[in-house]
Amino acid sequence: MRALTVSEIIRLWETAYRYHPVDRALSMLQPVLPDQSRDELAALSIGQRDGLLLALRRATFGDVLPGVNQCPVCASLVEFELSCQSLQSGATPPHPEQLTEGGYKLMIRPLNSFDLADVAMAATESESHTVLLQRCVSEAFYQDQPVEPGALPMEIEERIAATALAADAQAETLLDVSCPDCQHRWQSVLDIAHVLWLEISARAQRLLHEVHVLAKAYGWHEAEILELSAERRAAYLQMAIV
Ligand SMILES: [Zn+2]
């Protein structure tokens, strides 16, 4: 996986801010995976997508991902560091999982970006819940008779959610956090698509500020300034500011 270039970072920031987060995640991958169509990227499981986003984050901004959480007990801010590479590795590849319970036999498949986009279009929470169920249950039988995924009992729905996660382990990255002040321990979810988007936005705005300073100081054009290596840009910036 290669890094996003500075021009790609700025282009992403100026276009993708208006997209839904599901589309934004795919837009971040598009420039570095030009051989894959948008539909091919959308068909990847969410775990596969997040694995690629972690690789992209590592290539663009480095392996160490700083995190911060507020302790739910004493409200202290807990800072920690994650490694994109270790978060990426070791996850079981996405696969269909069978769920058998109380006479029901279901086949659960990993969710992808098409599914999440459909869920996002649902008007109510209960409608999005139904869409999610219909999408991840690819086959449903009760005592060997086919049944509608929408007509499954409440008790089995919780098992479906857990099974869907087992089918795509990388889709939910849980972090174990512990508070150094009160020793409380909890789990926090890492949304790599959201984190990477915030980093891309911040970097794009910083790049534009650098363009502004250098263009004003030397009369160079935006494209010329962005073509400079990061080291040269930093050196000129220092001279321009002094
Ligand atoms: Zn605490």
PDB file of C-alpha atoms and ligand atoms in Angstrom:
ATOM      1  CA  MET A   1       0.000   0.000   0.000  1.00  0.00           C
ATOM      2  CA  ARG A   2       1.428   3.386  -0.958  1.00  0.00           C
ATOM      3  CA  ALA A   3       0.885   6.665   0.883  1.00  0.00           C
ATOM      4  CA  LEU A   4      -1.615   9.305  -0.240  1.00  0.00           C
ATOM      5  CA  THR A   5       0.209  12.192  -1.956  1.00  0.00           C
ATOM      6  CA  VAL A   6      -0.229  15.749  -0.689  1.00  0.00           C
ATOM      7  CA  SER A   7      -2.403  16.611  -3.714  1.00  0.00           C
ATOM      8  CA  GLU A   8      -4.608  13.570  -3.062  1.00  0.00           C
ATOM      9  CA  ILE A   9      -4.978  14.580   0.583  1.00  0.00           C
ATOM     10  CA  ILE A  10      -6.171  18.060  -0.411  1.00  0.00           C
ATOM     11  CA  ARG A  11      -8.471  16.716  -3.134  1.00  0.00           C
ATOM     12  CA  LEU A  12     -10.024  14.239  -0.696  1.00  0.00           C
ATOM     13  CA  TRP A  13     -10.591  16.937   1.916  1.00  0.00           C
ATOM     14  CA  GLU A  14     -12.281  19.306  -0.537  1.00  0.00           C
ATOM     15  CA  THR A  15     -14.606  16.678  -2.024  1.00  0.00           C
ATOM     16  CA  ALA A  16     -15.295  14.002   0.578  1.00  0.00           C
ATOM     17  CA  TYR A  17     -16.406  16.238   3.450  1.00  0.00           C
ATOM     18  CA  ARG A  18     -19.894  16.264   1.960  1.00  0.00           C
ATOM     19  CA  TYR A  19     -20.102  12.463   1.610  1.00  0.00           C
ATOM     20  CA  HIS A  20     -21.740  10.023   3.974  1.00  0.00           C
ATOM     21  CA  PRO A  21     -19.063   8.280   6.125  1.00  0.00           C
ATOM     22  CA  VAL A  22     -19.633   5.001   4.216  1.00  0.00           C
ATOM     23  CA  ASP A  23     -18.757   6.693   0.897  1.00  0.00           C
ATOM     24  CA  ARG A  24     -15.956   8.696   2.472  1.00  0.00           C
ATOM     25  CA  ALA A  25     -14.195   5.522   3.607  1.00  0.00           C
ATOM     26  CA  LEU A  26     -14.224   4.212   0.013  1.00  0.00           C
ATOM     27  CA  SER A  27     -13.075   7.569  -1.379  1.00  0.00           C
ATOM     28  CA  MET A  28      -9.999   7.440   0.826  1.00  0.00           C
ATOM     29  CA  LEU A  29      -9.054   4.042  -0.634  1.00  0.00           C
ATOM     30  CA  GLN A  30      -9.860   4.870  -4.260  1.00  0.00           C
ATOM     31  CA  PRO A  31      -6.660   6.850  -5.132  1.00  0.00           C
ATOM     32  CA  VAL A  32      -4.320   4.107  -3.849  1.00  0.00           C
ATOM     33  CA  LEU A  33      -6.309   1.203  -5.329  1.00  0.00           C
ATOM     34  CA  PRO A  34      -6.997   2.484  -8.868  1.00  0.00           C
ATOM     35  CA  ASP A  35      -7.396  -1.029 -10.299  1.00  0.00           C
ATOM     36  CA  GLN A  36     -10.465  -1.655  -8.157  1.00  0.00           C
ATOM     37  CA  SER A  37     -13.769  -0.133  -9.209  1.00  0.00           C
ATOM     38  CA  ARG A  38     -15.926   1.686  -6.688  1.00  0.00           C
ATOM     39  CA  ASP A  39     -18.319  -1.292  -6.680  1.00  0.00           C
ATOM     40  CA  GLU A  40     -15.477  -3.728  -6.025  1.00  0.00           C
ATOM     41  CA  LEU A  41     -14.340  -1.637  -3.062  1.00  0.00           C
ATOM     42  CA  ALA A  42     -17.929  -1.402  -1.778  1.00  0.00           C
ATOM     43  CA  ALA A  43     -18.276  -5.195  -1.991  1.00  0.00           C
ATOM     44  CA  LEU A  44     -15.335  -5.737   0.400  1.00  0.00           C
ATOM     45  CA  SER A  45     -16.421  -6.733   3.888  1.00  0.00           C
ATOM     46  CA  ILE A  46     -16.200  -3.954   6.469  1.00  0.00           C
ATOM     47  CA  GLY A  47     -13.324  -5.824   8.101  1.00  0.00           C
ATOM     48  CA  GLN A  48     -11.418  -5.978   4.805  1.00  0.00           C
ATOM     49  CA  ARG A  49     -12.134  -2.295   4.209  1.00  0.00           C
ATOM     50  CA  ASP A  50     -10.859  -1.375   7.671  1.00  0.00           C
ATOM     51  CA  GLY A  51      -7.750  -3.528   7.193  1.00  0.00           C
ATOM     52  CA  LEU A  52      -6.959  -1.530   4.027  1.00  0.00           C
ATOM     53  CA  LEU A  53      -7.659   1.767   5.819  1.00  0.00           C
ATOM     54  CA  LEU A  54      -5.220   0.766   8.572  1.00  0.00           C
ATOM     55  CA  ALA A  55      -2.588  -0.023   5.910  1.00  0.00           C
ATOM     56  CA  LEU A  56      -3.286   3.338   4.247  1.00  0.00           C
ATOM     57  CA  ARG A  57      -2.988   5.147   7.572  1.00  0.00           C
ATOM     58  CA  ARG A  58       0.312   3.435   8.245  1.00  0.00           C
ATOM     59  CA  ALA A  59       1.691   4.294   4.779  1.00  0.00           C
ATOM     60  CA  THR A  60       0.537   7.924   4.912  1.00  0.00           C
ATOM     61  CA  PHE A  61       1.005   8.990   8.533  1.00  0.00           C
ATOM     62  CA  GLY A  62       3.129   6.204  10.074  1.00  0.00           C
ATOM     63  CA  ASP A  63       2.455   3.134  12.174  1.00  0.00           C
ATOM     64  CA  VAL A  64       1.941   4.751  15.580  1.00  0.00           C
ATOM     65  CA  LEU A  65      -1.642   5.887  16.050  1.00  0.00           C
ATOM     66  CA  PRO A  66      -2.160   8.061  19.131  1.00  0.00           C
ATOM     67  CA  GLY A  67      -5.453   7.604  20.970  1.00  0.00           C
ATOM     68  CA  VAL A  68      -7.212   9.339  23.822  1.00  0.00           C
ATOM     69  CA  ASN A  69     -10.196   8.201  25.912  1.00  0.00           C
ATOM     70  CA  GLN A  70     -11.942   9.729  28.880  1.00  0.00           C
ATOM     71  CA  CYS A  71     -12.204   7.409  31.894  1.00  0.00           C
ATOM     72  CA  PRO A  72     -15.944   6.768  32.480  1.00  0.00           C
ATOM     73  CA  VAL A  73     -15.375   6.581  36.251  1.00  0.00           C
ATOM     74  CA  CYS A  74     -13.012   9.435  37.215  1.00  0.00           C
ATOM     75  CA  ALA A  75     -13.092  11.460  33.938  1.00  0.00           C
ATOM     76  CA  SER A  76      -9.275  11.451  33.612  1.00  0.00           C
ATOM     77  CA  LEU A  77      -7.970  11.635  30.056  1.00  0.00           C
ATOM     78  CA  VAL A  78      -6.117   8.438  29.195  1.00  0.00           C
ATOM     79  CA  GLU A  79      -3.655   8.669  26.332  1.00  0.00           C
ATOM     80  CA  PHE A  80      -2.291   5.594  24.586  1.00  0.00           C
ATOM     81  CA  GLU A  81      -0.531   4.532  21.413  1.00  0.00           C
ATOM     82  CA  LEU A  82      -1.643   1.880  18.959  1.00  0.00           C
ATOM     83  CA  SER A  83       0.244   0.180  16.150  1.00  0.00           C
ATOM     84  CA  CYS A  84      -1.661   0.095  12.851  1.00  0.00           C
ATOM     85  CA  GLN A  85       0.297  -2.983  11.843  1.00  0.00           C
ATOM     86  CA  SER A  86      -0.596  -4.999  14.920  1.00  0.00           C
ATOM     87  CA  LEU A  87      -4.264  -3.936  14.675  1.00  0.00           C
ATOM     88  CA  GLN A  88      -4.247  -5.117  11.077  1.00  0.00           C
ATOM     89  CA  SER A  89      -2.645  -8.474  11.539  1.00  0.00           C
ATOM     90  CA  GLY A  90      -4.041 -11.628  13.042  1.00  0.00           C
ATOM     91  CA  ALA A  91      -7.700 -11.107  12.117  1.00  0.00           C
ATOM     92  CA  THR A  92      -9.450 -14.139  10.623  1.00  0.00           C
ATOM     93  CA  PRO A  93     -10.490 -13.461   6.994  1.00  0.00           C
ATOM     94  CA  PRO A  94     -14.222 -12.773   6.507  1.00  0.00           C
ATOM     95  CA  HIS A  95     -16.323 -15.911   6.002  1.00  0.00           C
ATOM     96  CA  PRO A  96     -19.977 -17.027   6.304  1.00  0.00           C
ATOM     97  CA  GLU A  97     -20.854 -18.361   9.762  1.00  0.00           C
ATOM     98  CA  GLN A  98     -23.596 -20.845  10.601  1.00  0.00           C
ATOM     99  CA  LEU A  99     -25.859 -20.162  13.565  1.00  0.00           C
ATOM    100  CA  THR A 100     -28.014 -22.959  14.987  1.00  0.00           C
ATOM    101  CA  GLU A 101     -30.341 -22.291  17.893  1.00  0.00           C
ATOM    102  CA  GLY A 102     -33.789 -23.378  19.093  1.00  0.00           C
ATOM    103  CA  GLY A 103     -34.720 -25.127  15.844  1.00  0.00           C
ATOM    104  CA  TYR A 104     -33.383 -22.235  13.742  1.00  0.00           C
ATOM    105  CA  LYS A 105     -30.559 -22.701  11.274  1.00  0.00           C
ATOM    106  CA  LEU A 106     -29.176 -19.512   9.801  1.00  0.00           C
ATOM    107  CA  MET A 107     -26.317 -18.565   7.524  1.00  0.00           C
ATOM    108  CA  ILE A 108     -24.748 -15.245   8.471  1.00  0.00           C
ATOM    109  CA  ARG A 109     -22.538 -13.385   6.013  1.00  0.00           C
ATOM    110  CA  PRO A 110     -20.134 -10.457   6.636  1.00  0.00           C
ATOM    111  CA  LEU A 111     -21.562  -6.998   5.931  1.00  0.00           C
ATOM    112  CA  ASN A 112     -20.114  -4.706   3.255  1.00  0.00           C
ATOM    113  CA  SER A 113     -20.383  -1.016   2.305  1.00  0.00           C
ATOM    114  CA  PHE A 114     -23.502  -1.612   0.146  1.00  0.00           C
ATOM    115  CA  ASP A 115     -25.254  -2.978   3.241  1.00  0.00           C
ATOM    116  CA  LEU A 116     -24.159  -0.058   5.422  1.00  0.00           C
ATOM    117  CA  ALA A 117     -25.309   2.428   2.763  1.00  0.00           C
ATOM    118  CA  ASP A 118     -28.768   0.787   2.727  1.00  0.00           C
ATOM    119  CA  VAL A 119     -28.913   0.862   6.516  1.00  0.00           C
ATOM    120  CA  ALA A 120     -28.010   4.568   6.438  1.00  0.00           C
ATOM    121  CA  MET A 121     -30.996   5.239   4.111  1.00  0.00           C
ATOM    122  CA  ALA A 122     -33.505   3.695   6.531  1.00  0.00           C
ATOM    123  CA  ALA A 123     -35.954   6.232   7.924  1.00  0.00           C
ATOM    124  CA  THR A 124     -36.258   4.826  11.443  1.00  0.00           C
ATOM    125  CA  GLU A 125     -34.105   2.867  13.822  1.00  0.00           C
ATOM    126  CA  SER A 126     -36.374  -0.175  13.615  1.00  0.00           C
ATOM    127  CA  GLU A 127     -36.238  -0.050   9.810  1.00  0.00           C
ATOM    128  CA  SER A 128     -32.432   0.081   9.862  1.00  0.00           C
ATOM    129  CA  HIS A 129     -32.461  -2.854  12.279  1.00  0.00           C
ATOM    130  CA  THR A 130     -34.622  -4.873   9.851  1.00  0.00           C
ATOM    131  CA  VAL A 131     -32.421  -3.962   6.870  1.00  0.00           C
ATOM    132  CA  LEU A 132     -29.321  -5.047   8.771  1.00  0.00           C
ATOM    133  CA  LEU A 133     -30.905  -8.385   9.664  1.00  0.00           C
ATOM    134  CA  GLN A 134     -32.107  -9.029   6.135  1.00  0.00           C
ATOM    135  CA  ARG A 135     -28.662  -8.241   4.781  1.00  0.00           C
ATOM    136  CA  CYS A 136     -26.535 -10.356   7.070  1.00  0.00           C
ATOM    137  CA  VAL A 137     -28.877 -13.384   7.198  1.00  0.00           C
ATOM    138  CA  SER A 138     -28.317 -14.989   3.807  1.00  0.00           C
ATOM    139  CA  GLU A 139     -30.332 -18.161   4.596  1.00  0.00           C
ATOM    140  CA  ALA A 140     -32.868 -18.832   7.374  1.00  0.00           C
ATOM    141  CA  PHE A 141     -34.659 -22.102   8.239  1.00  0.00           C
ATOM    142  CA  TYR A 142     -36.898 -23.061  11.135  1.00  0.00           C
ATOM    143  CA  GLN A 143     -37.180 -26.832  11.534  1.00  0.00           C
ATOM    144  CA  ASP A 144     -35.902 -27.133   7.967  1.00  0.00           C
ATOM    145  CA  GLN A 145     -38.595 -24.804   6.560  1.00  0.00           C
ATOM    146  CA  PRO A 146     -37.418 -21.491   5.009  1.00  0.00           C
ATOM    147  CA  VAL A 147     -38.379 -18.385   7.055  1.00  0.00           C
ATOM    148  CA  GLU A 148     -38.115 -14.643   6.430  1.00  0.00           C
ATOM    149  CA  PRO A 149     -35.125 -13.017   8.197  1.00  0.00           C
ATOM    150  CA  GLY A 150     -37.485 -10.195   9.261  1.00  0.00           C
ATOM    151  CA  ALA A 151     -39.666 -12.692  11.157  1.00  0.00           C
ATOM    152  CA  LEU A 152     -36.989 -14.049  13.495  1.00  0.00           C
ATOM    153  CA  PRO A 153     -37.590 -13.903  17.257  1.00  0.00           C
ATOM    154  CA  MET A 154     -35.912 -11.245  19.377  1.00  0.00           C
ATOM    155  CA  GLU A 155     -33.702 -13.731  21.310  1.00  0.00           C
ATOM    156  CA  ILE A 156     -32.013 -14.951  18.157  1.00  0.00           C
ATOM    157  CA  GLU A 157     -31.367 -11.419  16.877  1.00  0.00           C
ATOM    158  CA  GLU A 158     -28.747 -10.814  19.542  1.00  0.00           C
ATOM    159  CA  ARG A 159     -26.987 -14.020  18.574  1.00  0.00           C
ATOM    160  CA  ILE A 160     -27.050 -12.872  14.923  1.00  0.00           C
ATOM    161  CA  ALA A 161     -25.227  -9.643  15.804  1.00  0.00           C
ATOM    162  CA  ALA A 162     -22.529 -11.592  17.662  1.00  0.00           C
ATOM    163  CA  THR A 163     -22.246 -14.144  14.825  1.00  0.00           C
ATOM    164  CA  ALA A 164     -21.956 -11.367  12.206  1.00  0.00           C
ATOM    165  CA  LEU A 165     -18.953 -10.032  14.124  1.00  0.00           C
ATOM    166  CA  ALA A 166     -17.402 -13.489  14.300  1.00  0.00           C
ATOM    167  CA  ALA A 167     -17.843 -13.708  10.509  1.00  0.00           C
ATOM    168  CA  ASP A 168     -15.747 -10.567  10.014  1.00  0.00           C
ATOM    169  CA  ALA A 169     -13.386 -10.128  12.947  1.00  0.00           C
ATOM    170  CA  GLN A 170     -11.650  -6.974  11.693  1.00  0.00           C
ATOM    171  CA  ALA A 171     -15.009  -5.160  11.390  1.00  0.00           C
ATOM    172  CA  GLU A 172     -14.947  -4.184  15.049  1.00  0.00           C
ATOM    173  CA  THR A 173     -11.632  -3.222  16.639  1.00  0.00           C
ATOM    174  CA  LEU A 174     -12.007  -3.242  20.410  1.00  0.00           C
ATOM    175  CA  LEU A 175      -9.286  -1.604  22.463  1.00  0.00           C
ATOM    176  CA  ASP A 176      -8.608  -2.525  26.084  1.00  0.00           C
ATOM    177  CA  VAL A 177      -8.086   0.711  27.973  1.00  0.00           C
ATOM    178  CA  SER A 178      -7.192   1.060  31.645  1.00  0.00           C
ATOM    179  CA  CYS A 179      -7.113   4.251  33.711  1.00  0.00           C
ATOM    180  CA  PRO A 180      -3.788   4.908  35.502  1.00  0.00           C
ATOM    181  CA  ASP A 181      -5.555   7.102  38.083  1.00  0.00           C
ATOM    182  CA  CYS A 182      -8.386   4.842  39.273  1.00  0.00           C
ATOM    183  CA  GLN A 183      -7.430   1.485  37.650  1.00  0.00           C
ATOM    184  CA  HIS A 184     -10.826   1.194  35.946  1.00  0.00           C
ATOM    185  CA  ARG A 185     -10.736  -0.953  32.789  1.00  0.00           C
ATOM    186  CA  TRP A 186     -13.039  -0.664  29.767  1.00  0.00           C
ATOM    187  CA  GLN A 187     -13.252  -1.363  26.058  1.00  0.00           C
ATOM    188  CA  SER A 188     -13.371   1.279  23.404  1.00  0.00           C
ATOM    189  CA  VAL A 189     -14.146   0.845  19.703  1.00  0.00           C
ATOM    190  CA  LEU A 190     -11.699   2.153  17.110  1.00  0.00           C
ATOM    191  CA  ASP A 191     -13.408   3.617  14.034  1.00  0.00           C
ATOM    192  CA  ILE A 192     -10.392   3.789  11.723  1.00  0.00           C
ATOM    193  CA  ALA A 193     -12.399   5.360   8.869  1.00  0.00           C
ATOM    194  CA  HIS A 194     -13.386   8.271  11.128  1.00  0.00           C
ATOM    195  CA  VAL A 195      -9.912   8.656  12.665  1.00  0.00           C
ATOM    196  CA  LEU A 196      -8.184   8.617   9.265  1.00  0.00           C
ATOM    197  CA  TRP A 197     -10.650  11.146   7.876  1.00  0.00           C
ATOM    198  CA  LEU A 198      -9.921  13.553  10.755  1.00  0.00           C
ATOM    199  CA  GLU A 199      -6.194  13.167  10.125  1.00  0.00           C
ATOM    200  CA  ILE A 200      -6.616  13.771   6.380  1.00  0.00           C
ATOM    201  CA  SER A 201      -8.689  16.914   7.064  1.00  0.00           C
ATOM    202  CA  ALA A 202      -6.130  18.249   9.524  1.00  0.00           C
ATOM    203  CA  ARG A 203      -3.218  17.538   7.170  1.00  0.00           C
ATOM    204  CA  ALA A 204      -5.047  19.140   4.199  1.00  0.00           C
ATOM    205  CA  GLN A 205      -5.698  22.324   6.157  1.00  0.00           C
ATOM    206  CA  ARG A 206      -2.109  22.463   7.338  1.00  0.00           C
ATOM    207  CA  LEU A 207      -0.869  21.996   3.751  1.00  0.00           C
ATOM    208  CA  LEU A 208      -3.085  24.837   2.551  1.00  0.00           C
ATOM    209  CA  HIS A 209      -1.685  27.065   5.268  1.00  0.00           C
ATOM    210  CA  GLU A 210       1.850  26.172   4.139  1.00  0.00           C
ATOM    211  CA  VAL A 211       0.904  26.998   0.530  1.00  0.00           C
ATOM    212  CA  HIS A 212      -0.481  30.327   1.724  1.00  0.00           C
ATOM    213  CA  VAL A 213       2.700  31.275   3.600  1.00  0.00           C
ATOM    214  CA  LEU A 214       5.078  30.193   0.814  1.00  0.00           C
ATOM    215  CA  ALA A 215       3.028  31.702  -2.011  1.00  0.00           C
ATOM    216  CA  LYS A 216       2.972  35.003  -0.162  1.00  0.00           C
ATOM    217  CA  ALA A 217       6.687  34.900   0.598  1.00  0.00           C
ATOM    218  CA  TYR A 218       8.037  33.673  -2.741  1.00  0.00           C
ATOM    219  CA  GLY A 219       5.211  34.152  -5.262  1.00  0.00           C
ATOM    220  CA  TRP A 220       5.187  30.416  -6.132  1.00  0.00           C
ATOM    221  CA  HIS A 221       2.078  28.642  -7.397  1.00  0.00           C
ATOM    222  CA  GLU A 222       0.129  26.091  -5.370  1.00  0.00           C
ATOM    223  CA  ALA A 223       1.181  23.176  -7.632  1.00  0.00           C
ATOM    224  CA  GLU A 224       4.876  24.139  -7.377  1.00  0.00           C
ATOM    225  CA  ILE A 225       4.701  24.303  -3.598  1.00  0.00           C
ATOM    226  CA  LEU A 226       2.919  20.952  -3.307  1.00  0.00           C
ATOM    227  CA  GLU A 227       5.532  19.328  -5.539  1.00  0.00           C
ATOM    228  CA  LEU A 228       8.283  20.189  -3.038  1.00  0.00           C
ATOM    229  CA  SER A 229       9.345  17.360  -0.750  1.00  0.00           C
ATOM    230  CA  ALA A 230       8.069  17.675   2.823  1.00  0.00           C
ATOM    231  CA  GLU A 231      11.646  18.444   3.947  1.00  0.00           C
ATOM    232  CA  ARG A 232      12.161  21.257   1.455  1.00  0.00           C
ATOM    233  CA  ARG A 233       8.750  22.720   2.208  1.00  0.00           C
ATOM    234  CA  ALA A 234       9.544  22.705   5.920  1.00  0.00           C
ATOM    235  CA  ALA A 235      12.942  24.370   5.332  1.00  0.00           C
ATOM    236  CA  TYR A 236      11.456  27.153   3.186  1.00  0.00           C
ATOM    237  CA  LEU A 237       8.621  27.614   5.672  1.00  0.00           C
ATOM    238  CA  GLN A 238      11.092  28.176   8.444  1.00  0.00           C
ATOM    239  CA  MET A 239      12.938  30.783   6.363  1.00  0.00           C
ATOM    240  CA  ALA A 240       9.698  32.477   5.313  1.00  0.00           C
ATOM    241  CA  ILE A 241       8.432  32.753   8.876  1.00  0.00           C
ATOM    242  CA  VAL A 242      11.694  34.095  10.371  1.00  0.00           C
TER     243      VAL A 242
HETATM  244 ZN    ZN B   1     -10.246   6.618  36.053  1.00  0.00          ZN
END
